[in-house]
Coordinates of C-alpha atoms in Angstrom, one line a residue:
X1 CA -4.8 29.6 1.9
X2 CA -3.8 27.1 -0.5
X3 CA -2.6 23.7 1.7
X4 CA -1.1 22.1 -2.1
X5 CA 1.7 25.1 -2.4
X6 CA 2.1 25.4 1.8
X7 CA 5.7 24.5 2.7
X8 CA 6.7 23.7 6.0
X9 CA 8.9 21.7 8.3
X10 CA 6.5 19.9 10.9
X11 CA 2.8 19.4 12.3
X12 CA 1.8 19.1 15.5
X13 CA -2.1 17.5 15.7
X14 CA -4.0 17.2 19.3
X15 CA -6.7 14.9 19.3
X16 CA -9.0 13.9 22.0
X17 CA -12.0 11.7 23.3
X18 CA -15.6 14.5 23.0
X19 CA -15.9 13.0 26.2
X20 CA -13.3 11.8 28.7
X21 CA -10.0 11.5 29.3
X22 CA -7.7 9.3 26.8
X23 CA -4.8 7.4 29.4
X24 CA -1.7 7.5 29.4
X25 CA 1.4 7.9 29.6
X26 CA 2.6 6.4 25.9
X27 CA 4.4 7.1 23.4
X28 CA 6.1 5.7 20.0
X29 CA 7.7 7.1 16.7
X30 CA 9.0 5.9 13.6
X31 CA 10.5 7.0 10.2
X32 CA 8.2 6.6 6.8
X33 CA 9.0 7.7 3.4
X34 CA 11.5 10.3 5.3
X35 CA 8.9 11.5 7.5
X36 CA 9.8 11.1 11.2
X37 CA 6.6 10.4 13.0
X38 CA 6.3 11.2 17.0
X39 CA 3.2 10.5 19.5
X40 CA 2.3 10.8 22.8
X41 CA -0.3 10.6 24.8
X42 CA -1.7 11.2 28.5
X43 CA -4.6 12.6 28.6
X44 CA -4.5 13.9 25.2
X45 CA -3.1 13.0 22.2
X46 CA -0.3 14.6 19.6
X47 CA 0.9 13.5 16.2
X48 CA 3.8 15.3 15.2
X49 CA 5.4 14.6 11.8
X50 CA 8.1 16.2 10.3
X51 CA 10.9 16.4 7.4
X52 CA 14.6 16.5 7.8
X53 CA 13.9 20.4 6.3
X54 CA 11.1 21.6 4.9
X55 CA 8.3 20.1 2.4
X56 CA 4.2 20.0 1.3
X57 CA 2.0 20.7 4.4
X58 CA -0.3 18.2 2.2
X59 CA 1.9 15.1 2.3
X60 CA 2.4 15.4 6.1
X61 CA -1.0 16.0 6.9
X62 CA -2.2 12.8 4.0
X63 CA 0.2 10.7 6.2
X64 CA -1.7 11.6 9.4
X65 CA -4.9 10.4 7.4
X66 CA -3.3 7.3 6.9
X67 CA -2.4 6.9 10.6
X68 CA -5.2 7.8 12.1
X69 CA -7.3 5.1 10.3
X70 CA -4.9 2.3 11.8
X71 CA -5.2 4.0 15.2
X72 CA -9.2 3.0 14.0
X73 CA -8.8 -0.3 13.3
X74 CA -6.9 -1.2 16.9
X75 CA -9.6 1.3 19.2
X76 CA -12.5 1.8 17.2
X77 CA -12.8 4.7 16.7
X78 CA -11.9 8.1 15.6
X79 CA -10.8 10.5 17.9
X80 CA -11.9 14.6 18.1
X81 CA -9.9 16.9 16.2
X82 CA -8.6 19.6 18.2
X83 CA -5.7 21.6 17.4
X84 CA -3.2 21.5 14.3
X85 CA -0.2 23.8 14.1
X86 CA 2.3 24.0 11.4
X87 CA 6.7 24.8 12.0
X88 CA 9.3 26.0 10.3
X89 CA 12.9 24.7 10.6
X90 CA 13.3 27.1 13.7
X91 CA 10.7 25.1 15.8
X92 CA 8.9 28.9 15.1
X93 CA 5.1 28.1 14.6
X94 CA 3.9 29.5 11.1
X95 CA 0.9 31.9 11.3
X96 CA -1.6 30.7 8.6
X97 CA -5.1 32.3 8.5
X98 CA -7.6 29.9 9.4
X99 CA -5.7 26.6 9.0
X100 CA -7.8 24.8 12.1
X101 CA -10.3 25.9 10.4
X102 CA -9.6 24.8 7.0
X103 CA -8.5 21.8 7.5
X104 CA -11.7 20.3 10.3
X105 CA -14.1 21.4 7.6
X106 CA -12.0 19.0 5.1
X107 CA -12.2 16.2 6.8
X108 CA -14.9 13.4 5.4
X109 CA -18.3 12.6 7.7
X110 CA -16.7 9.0 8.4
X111 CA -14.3 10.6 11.3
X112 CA -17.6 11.0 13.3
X113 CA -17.7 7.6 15.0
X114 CA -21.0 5.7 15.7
X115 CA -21.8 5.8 19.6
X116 CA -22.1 1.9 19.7
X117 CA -18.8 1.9 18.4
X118 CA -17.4 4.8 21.0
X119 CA -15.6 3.7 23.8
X120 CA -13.8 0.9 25.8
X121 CA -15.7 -1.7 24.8
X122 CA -14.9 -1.7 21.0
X123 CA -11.4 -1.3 21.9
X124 CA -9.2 -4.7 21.4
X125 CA -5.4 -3.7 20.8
X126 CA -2.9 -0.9 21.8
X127 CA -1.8 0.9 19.4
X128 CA 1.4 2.1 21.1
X129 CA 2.1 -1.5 21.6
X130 CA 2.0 -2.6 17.8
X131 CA 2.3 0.6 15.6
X132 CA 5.7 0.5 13.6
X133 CA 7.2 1.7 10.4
X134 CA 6.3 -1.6 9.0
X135 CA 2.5 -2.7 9.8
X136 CA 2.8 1.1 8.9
X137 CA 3.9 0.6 5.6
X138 CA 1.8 -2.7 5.2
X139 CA -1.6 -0.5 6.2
X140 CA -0.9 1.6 3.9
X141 CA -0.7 -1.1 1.1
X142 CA -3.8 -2.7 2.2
X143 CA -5.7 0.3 2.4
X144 CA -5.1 0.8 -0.9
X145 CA -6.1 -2.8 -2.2
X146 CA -9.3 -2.0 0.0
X147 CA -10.3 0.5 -1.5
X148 CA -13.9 1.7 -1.5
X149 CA -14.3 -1.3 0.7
X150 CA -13.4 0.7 3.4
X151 CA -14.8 4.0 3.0
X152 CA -18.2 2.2 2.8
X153 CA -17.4 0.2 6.2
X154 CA -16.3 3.5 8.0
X155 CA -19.3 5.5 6.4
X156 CA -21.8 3.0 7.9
X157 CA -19.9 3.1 11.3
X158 CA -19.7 6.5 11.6
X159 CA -22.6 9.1 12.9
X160 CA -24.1 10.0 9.7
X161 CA -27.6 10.5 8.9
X162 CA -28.6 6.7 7.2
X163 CA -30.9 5.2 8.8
X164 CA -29.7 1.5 10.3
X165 CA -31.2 -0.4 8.4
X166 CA -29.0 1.3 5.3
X167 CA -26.2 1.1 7.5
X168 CA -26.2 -2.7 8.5
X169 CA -27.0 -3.7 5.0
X170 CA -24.0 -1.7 3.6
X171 CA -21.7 -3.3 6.5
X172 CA -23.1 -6.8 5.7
X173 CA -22.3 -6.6 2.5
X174 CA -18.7 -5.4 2.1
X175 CA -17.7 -9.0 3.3
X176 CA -18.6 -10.0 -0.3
X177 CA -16.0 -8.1 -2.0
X178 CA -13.5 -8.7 1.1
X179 CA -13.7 -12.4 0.1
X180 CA -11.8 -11.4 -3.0
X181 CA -9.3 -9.6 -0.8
X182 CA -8.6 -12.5 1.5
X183 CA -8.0 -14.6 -1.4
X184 CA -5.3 -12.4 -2.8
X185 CA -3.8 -11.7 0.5
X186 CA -4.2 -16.1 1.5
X187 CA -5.3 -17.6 -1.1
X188 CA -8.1 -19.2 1.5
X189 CA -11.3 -18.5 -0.2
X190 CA -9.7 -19.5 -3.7
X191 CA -13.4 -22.0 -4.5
X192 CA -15.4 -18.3 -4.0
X193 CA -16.1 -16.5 -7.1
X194 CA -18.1 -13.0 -5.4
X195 CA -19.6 -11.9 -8.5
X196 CA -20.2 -15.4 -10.2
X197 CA -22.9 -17.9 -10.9
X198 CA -22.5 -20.0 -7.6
X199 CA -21.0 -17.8 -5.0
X200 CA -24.0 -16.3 -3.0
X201 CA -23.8 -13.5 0.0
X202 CA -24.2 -16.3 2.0
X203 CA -21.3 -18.5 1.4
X204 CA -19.2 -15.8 2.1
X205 CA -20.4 -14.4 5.1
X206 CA -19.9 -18.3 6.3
X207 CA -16.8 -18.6 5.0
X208 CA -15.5 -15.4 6.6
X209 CA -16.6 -16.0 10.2
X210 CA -16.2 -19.7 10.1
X211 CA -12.6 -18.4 9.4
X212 CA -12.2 -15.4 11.5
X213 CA -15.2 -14.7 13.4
X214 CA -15.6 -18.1 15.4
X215 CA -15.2 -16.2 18.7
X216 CA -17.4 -13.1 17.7
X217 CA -20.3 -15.2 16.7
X218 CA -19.5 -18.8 18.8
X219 CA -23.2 -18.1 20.1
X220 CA -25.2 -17.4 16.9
X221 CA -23.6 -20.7 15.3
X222 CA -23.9 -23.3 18.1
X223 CA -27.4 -22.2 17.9
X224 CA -28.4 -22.1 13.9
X225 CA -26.4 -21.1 11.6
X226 CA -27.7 -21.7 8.8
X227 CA -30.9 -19.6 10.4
X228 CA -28.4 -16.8 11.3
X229 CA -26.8 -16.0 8.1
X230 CA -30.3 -16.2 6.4
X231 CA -30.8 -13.3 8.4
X232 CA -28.1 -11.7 7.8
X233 CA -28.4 -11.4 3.9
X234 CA -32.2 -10.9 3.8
X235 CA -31.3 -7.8 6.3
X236 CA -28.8 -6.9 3.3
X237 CA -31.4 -7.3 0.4
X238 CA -34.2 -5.4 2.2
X239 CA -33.2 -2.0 1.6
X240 CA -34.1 -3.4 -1.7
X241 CA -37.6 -4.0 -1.4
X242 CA -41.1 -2.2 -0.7
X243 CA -41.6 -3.2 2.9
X244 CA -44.8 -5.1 2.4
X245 CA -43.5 -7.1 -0.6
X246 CA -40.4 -8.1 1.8
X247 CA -41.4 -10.5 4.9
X248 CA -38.5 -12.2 5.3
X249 CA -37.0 -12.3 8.8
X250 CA -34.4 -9.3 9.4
X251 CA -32.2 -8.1 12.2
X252 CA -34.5 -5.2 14.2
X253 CA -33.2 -1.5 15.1
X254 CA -31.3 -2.6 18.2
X255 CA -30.1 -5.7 16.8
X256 CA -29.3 -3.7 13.5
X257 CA -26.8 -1.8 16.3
X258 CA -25.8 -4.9 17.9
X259 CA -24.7 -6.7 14.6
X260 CA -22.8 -3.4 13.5
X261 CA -20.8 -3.5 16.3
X262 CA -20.1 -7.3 16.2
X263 CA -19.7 -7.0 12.5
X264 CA -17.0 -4.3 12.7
X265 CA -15.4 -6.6 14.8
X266 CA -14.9 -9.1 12.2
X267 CA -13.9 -6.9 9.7
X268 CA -10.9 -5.0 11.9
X269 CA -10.1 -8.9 13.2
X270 CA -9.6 -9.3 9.4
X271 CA -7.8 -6.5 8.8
X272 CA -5.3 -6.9 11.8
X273 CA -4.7 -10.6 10.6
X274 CA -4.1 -9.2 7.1
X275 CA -1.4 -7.1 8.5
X276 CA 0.2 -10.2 9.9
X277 CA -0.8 -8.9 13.9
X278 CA -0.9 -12.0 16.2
X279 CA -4.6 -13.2 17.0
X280 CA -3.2 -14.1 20.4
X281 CA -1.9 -10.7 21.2
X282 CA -5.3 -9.5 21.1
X283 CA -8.1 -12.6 21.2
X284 CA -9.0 -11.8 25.2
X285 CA -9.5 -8.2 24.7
X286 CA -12.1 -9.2 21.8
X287 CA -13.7 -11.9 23.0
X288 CA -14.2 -9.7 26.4
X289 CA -15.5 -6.7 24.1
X290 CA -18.2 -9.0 22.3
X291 CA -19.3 -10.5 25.6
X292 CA -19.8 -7.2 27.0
X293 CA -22.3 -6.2 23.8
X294 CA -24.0 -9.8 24.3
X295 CA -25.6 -8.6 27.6
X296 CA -26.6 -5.0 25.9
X297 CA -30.2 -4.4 27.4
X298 CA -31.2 -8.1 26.8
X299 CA -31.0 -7.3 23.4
X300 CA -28.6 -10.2 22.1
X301 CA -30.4 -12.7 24.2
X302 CA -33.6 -12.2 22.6
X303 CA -32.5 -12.5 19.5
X304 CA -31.0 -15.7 19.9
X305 CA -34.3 -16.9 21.9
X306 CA -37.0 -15.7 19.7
X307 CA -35.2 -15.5 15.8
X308 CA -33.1 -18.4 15.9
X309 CA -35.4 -21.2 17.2

């Protein structure tokens, strides 16, 4: 089947949790770019979208893309794909060979969430609550200026087969390049030149969470730092070295999952500023979500105890 030439009125998508129940009961809907967008959820959830009549399956199911990665950004993660089902305007479903099929083997490795970032506890804002045609419409803007920012942050949180060290160097060091982004978007970081003669990996991690991640990594800072952030870039450039030319104190496997996790944080804080969302509306949740990870199998204390003395 070719999806570019398949015509249709509406698509009904059921996702779920591989393991659990999602809650419930919620809904919302809105209108974008003439396509009506309805969701509910209790137990499961379905994303119907639809035209007034009849147009590309492609552009329907692209705008489901789109709004699955802001569901991302407020939970965490992505959810399993279950069911889709195409209708014409008689609510009659359309019989197309294999389209379940066709379309879970399209979608990109990065919809397989990271376990450390499965769950409740890297979970900071309802959706149902904030979700509207026009953070909508901004996401959509921003996830475009983004750009392969993004894909590299939800390929190294996702279940792919990099080792973690890859994968926390790669997260690390999209702040760099997010720097520039902030800038546009607030003109904050207008001194930081990523790229230049001057601006290090360094400066802009500190810049960034002094800014945004004072309550993610309130701990790490009252302690050192300076000491902290050193780690933090030399577990960045050690991908790039032959391990016994590189001695440099790094971030370990289970911190390497740790700092993932409380990295991501950041970055979706970021993001959900970005799109103008209320740090207040969701500070409590967060905060309660990185406390949670800061008593992970004595993993965060140890750290702080034995590398930042």
């Amino acid at each position: 089947m070719n999806l570019e030439n398949f015509i249709c009125h509406k698509i009904k998508i059921t996702q779920a949790y591989e393991k659990g129940l999602l809650g419930g009961a919620k809904d919302l809907s809105f209108v974008t770019n003439d396509i009506e967008i309805r969701i509910k959820q209790i137990v499961v959830r379905t994303v119907e979208l639809s035209y007034d009549q009849t147009g590309d399956f492609d552009r329907l199911y692209s705008t489901f893309c789109q709004l699955e990665k802001l569901f991302v950004l407020f939970e965490g993660e992505f959810l399993d794909f279950k069911k889709i089902i195409a209708y014409d305007c008689n609510g009659k479903e359309m019989k197309q060979s294999q389209l379940f099929e066709k379309i879970k083997s399209s979608r990109l490795n990065y919809c397989s969430t990271i376990d450390a970032c499965r769950g409740n506890t890297t979970s900071f804002l309802d959706a149902f609550k904030h979700i509207n045609a026009d953070i909508f419409s901004k996401w959509c803007n921003l996830v475009e200026d983004l750009d392969i920012i993004h894909q590299v942050f939800l390929y190294n949180t996702s279940s792919i087969g990099l080792t973690i060290d890859a994968k926390i160097a790669s997260v690390i060091e999209v702040f760099e390049p997010l720097v520039e982004l902030i800038t546009e978007y607030t003109n904050q970081f207008s001194s930081l030149k990523p790229g230049e003669k001057g601006t290090t990996l360094k400066m802009c991690l500190d810049a960034i969470i002094s800014m945004y991640g004072k309550d993610i990594f309130d701990t790490e800072y009252s302690k050192n730092a300076g000491k902290f952030l050193q780690i933090l870039v030399n577990s960045r450039i050690k991908v790039m070295h032959i391990k016994r030319n590189f001695n440099q104190v790094c971030l370990s496997g289970e911190e390497a999952v740790l700092y993932i996790v409380k990295l991501s944080f950041l970055y979706r804080n970021i993001l959900c500023c970005l799109l103008g969302i209320e740090y207040c509306d969701y500070r409590d949740k967060l905060v309660e979500s990185v406390k949670k990870w800061e008593t992970w199998e004595n993993v965060f204390s140890n750290f702080i105890n034995n590398k930042l003395n």
